[in-house]
């Protein structure tokens, strides 16, 4: 298989656009069914989820709001779990049906942080839709995680919105590292 270079690392295709599109179709169908009679607010996490969100929302039907938040988890050994906010969550989530849209859940530290902030506003319900989940890396159990695109191995993926040191977000598929 053809290898590509992103920064100082080599990657190979892991999930192609057809597989991703097929899975997004099913996620959208499930969301459309579950929220048919509701008016949810979708909150996408930047930057990583921008392509996933764009493709997902072409398939989401019915009345809904769409907005974004941006936080970064600093992953130094000493400071694991320290999170900074670049774009705050909306502050009017009380009594709303909230759906958080993530690109990837790795340790789950970012998700735990965002869920705490969302619950503090007393929403009607909270669900999470993540394109990718690393079951071997995640440190918490999330009941909210009802919509998962793919469970993936504990490797550093790039492409389809995900970056490696700022690069590779524009790759069409999702790529895994090779030696
Ligand atoms: P968590 O807080 O450990 O769950 O990490 C969440 C964030 O880490 C994601 O939103 C990504 O920005 C980044 N991240 C984790 N794993 C990967 C990966 O495999 N590729 C690219 N970014 C990743
Ligand atoms: Mg991210």
Coordinates of C-alpha atoms and ligand atoms in Angstrom, one line a residue:
X1 CA 0.0 0.0 0.0
X2 CA 1.1 3.5 -0.8
X3 CA 2.8 5.3 2.1
X4 CA 2.5 9.0 2.8
X5 CA 4.7 11.4 4.7
X6 CA 3.3 13.9 7.3
X7 CA 5.9 15.9 9.1
X8 CA 8.6 13.5 10.2
X9 CA 6.4 10.4 10.2
X10 CA 5.2 7.9 7.6
X11 CA 1.6 6.8 7.5
X12 CA -0.6 4.4 5.5
X13 CA -4.3 4.4 4.8
X14 CA -6.5 2.9 7.6
X15 CA -10.0 4.0 6.7
X16 CA -10.9 5.2 3.2
X17 CA -13.5 7.7 2.2
X18 CA -16.1 5.1 1.2
X19 CA -15.9 3.3 4.6
X20 CA -16.1 6.6 6.4
X21 CA -19.1 7.9 4.3
X22 CA -20.9 4.6 4.9
X23 CA -20.5 4.8 8.6
X24 CA -21.6 8.4 8.7
X25 CA -24.7 7.5 6.8
X26 CA -25.6 5.0 9.6
X27 CA -24.8 7.5 12.4
X28 CA -27.0 10.1 10.8
X29 CA -29.9 7.7 10.4
X30 CA -29.6 6.8 14.0
X31 CA -29.5 10.4 15.1
X32 CA -32.4 11.4 12.8
X33 CA -34.5 8.6 14.4
X34 CA -33.6 9.3 18.0
X35 CA -34.1 13.1 17.7
X36 CA -37.0 13.1 15.3
X37 CA -39.4 14.9 17.6
X38 CA -36.7 17.1 19.3
X39 CA -34.8 20.3 18.6
X40 CA -31.2 19.3 19.6
X41 CA -28.2 21.6 19.7
X42 CA -25.1 20.0 18.2
X43 CA -21.8 21.2 19.5
X44 CA -18.7 20.3 17.5
X45 CA -15.2 20.3 18.9
X46 CA -12.7 22.2 16.8
X47 CA -10.4 21.8 15.1
X48 CA -10.4 18.1 14.6
X49 CA -14.1 17.5 14.0
X50 CA -14.7 20.1 11.2
X51 CA -14.7 17.6 8.3
X52 CA -16.7 15.0 10.1
X53 CA -19.3 17.6 11.1
X54 CA -19.6 18.9 7.6
X55 CA -20.2 15.4 6.2
X56 CA -22.5 14.4 9.0
X57 CA -24.7 17.5 8.8
X58 CA -25.3 17.0 5.1
X59 CA -27.3 14.0 6.3
X60 CA -29.0 15.3 9.5
X61 CA -32.6 16.1 9.0
X62 CA -35.1 18.1 11.0
X63 CA -34.8 21.1 13.3
X64 CA -31.5 21.6 15.0
X65 CA -28.9 24.1 16.0
X66 CA -25.2 23.7 15.2
X67 CA -22.3 25.4 17.0
X68 CA -18.7 24.8 18.0
X69 CA -16.3 24.8 20.9
X70 CA -12.6 24.6 21.1
X71 CA -10.4 23.3 24.0
X72 CA -7.0 21.9 24.1
X73 CA -5.7 19.3 26.5
X74 CA -2.0 19.7 27.3
X75 CA -0.5 16.2 27.3
X76 CA 2.8 16.7 29.1
X77 CA 3.6 13.9 31.6
X78 CA 3.4 16.2 34.6
X79 CA 0.3 18.1 33.5
X80 CA -2.0 15.5 32.1
X81 CA -5.5 16.7 32.2
X82 CA -4.8 20.4 32.1
X83 CA -7.2 22.0 29.6
X84 CA -7.4 25.4 28.1
X85 CA -10.5 26.9 26.4
X86 CA -10.1 28.8 23.1
X87 CA -13.8 29.0 22.2
X88 CA -16.2 28.6 25.1
X89 CA -19.3 26.4 25.1
X90 CA -22.7 28.2 24.5
X91 CA -24.1 29.4 27.9
X92 CA -27.8 28.7 27.1
X93 CA -27.8 24.9 27.3
X94 CA -30.4 24.7 30.2
X95 CA -33.2 22.3 29.2
X96 CA -31.7 21.6 25.8
X97 CA -31.0 18.3 24.1
X98 CA -27.3 18.5 23.7
X99 CA -25.2 16.4 21.3
X100 CA -21.4 16.8 21.5
X101 CA -19.7 15.9 18.2
X102 CA -16.1 14.7 18.6
X103 CA -13.5 13.6 16.1
X104 CA -11.7 11.3 18.4
X105 CA -11.7 10.1 22.0
X106 CA -8.3 9.0 23.2
X107 CA -7.9 9.2 27.0
X108 CA -11.3 10.8 27.4
X109 CA -9.9 13.7 29.5
X110 CA -11.2 16.3 27.0
X111 CA -14.6 14.7 26.9
X112 CA -14.9 14.4 30.7
X113 CA -14.0 18.1 31.0
X114 CA -16.6 19.2 28.4
X115 CA -19.3 17.0 29.9
X116 CA -18.8 18.5 33.3
X117 CA -19.2 22.0 31.8
X118 CA -22.3 21.0 29.9
X119 CA -24.0 19.3 32.9
X120 CA -23.3 22.4 35.0
X121 CA -25.9 24.2 32.8
X122 CA -28.6 21.6 33.6
X123 CA -29.4 20.4 30.0
X124 CA -32.4 18.1 29.3
X125 CA -30.1 15.4 27.9
X126 CA -26.6 14.9 26.7
X127 CA -25.3 12.5 24.1
X128 CA -21.9 12.2 22.4
X129 CA -21.2 11.4 18.8
X130 CA -17.5 10.6 18.1
X131 CA -16.2 9.5 14.7
X132 CA -13.3 7.5 16.4
X133 CA -12.8 5.9 19.8
X134 CA -9.6 4.2 21.2
X135 CA -11.1 1.7 23.6
X136 CA -7.6 0.8 24.9
X137 CA -6.7 4.4 25.7
X138 CA -9.9 5.7 27.2
X139 CA -9.7 6.1 31.0
X140 CA -13.4 6.6 31.8
X141 CA -16.8 5.0 31.0
X142 CA -19.2 7.4 29.4
X143 CA -22.9 6.6 29.3
X144 CA -23.3 9.5 26.9
X145 CA -21.2 7.9 24.2
X146 CA -24.1 6.5 22.2
X147 CA -22.8 7.2 18.7
X148 CA -19.4 5.9 17.7
X149 CA -18.1 5.7 14.1
X150 CA -15.2 3.3 14.5
X151 CA -13.3 1.7 17.4
X152 CA -9.7 1.9 16.5
X153 CA -6.3 0.6 17.8
X154 CA -4.3 2.8 20.2
X155 CA -2.2 4.4 17.4
X156 CA -1.8 8.0 16.4
X157 CA -4.1 8.6 13.4
X158 CA -4.0 11.5 10.9
X159 CA -6.3 12.8 8.2
X160 CA -10.0 13.7 7.7
X161 CA -9.6 16.6 10.2
X162 CA -7.1 15.0 12.5
X163 CA -3.7 16.5 12.6
X164 CA -0.1 15.3 13.4
X165 CA 1.7 18.4 14.8
X166 CA -0.7 20.7 12.8
X167 CA -0.4 18.8 9.6
X168 CA -2.5 16.3 7.6
X169 CA -6.0 17.6 8.4
X170 CA -6.7 17.9 4.7
X171 CA -6.0 14.2 3.9
X172 CA -9.3 12.6 2.6
X173 CA -8.9 9.3 4.5
X174 CA -7.7 8.3 8.0
X175 CA -4.1 7.2 8.1
X176 CA -2.2 5.1 10.7
X177 CA 1.6 5.3 11.4
X178 CA 4.0 2.8 9.8
X179 CA 7.7 2.3 10.5
Ligands
LIG1 P1 -8.3 12.9 24.9 O1 -8.5 14.1 25.8 O2 -7.0 12.2 25.3 O3 -9.4 12.0 24.7 O4 -7.8 13.5 23.5 C1 -8.6 14.2 22.7 C2 -7.8 15.0 21.7 O5 -6.4 14.5 21.5 C3 -8.5 14.9 20.4 O6 -9.5 15.8 20.2 C4 -7.4 15.1 19.4 O7 -7.2 16.5 19.2 C5 -6.1 14.6 20.1 N1 -5.9 13.2 19.6 C6 -5.9 12.1 20.3 N2 -5.6 11.0 19.6 C7 -5.3 11.4 18.4 C8 -4.9 10.8 17.2 O8 -4.8 9.6 17.0 N3 -4.7 11.6 16.1 C9 -4.9 13.0 16.2 N4 -5.3 13.6 17.3 C10 -5.5 12.8 18.4
LIG2 MG1 -9.5 17.4 18.7

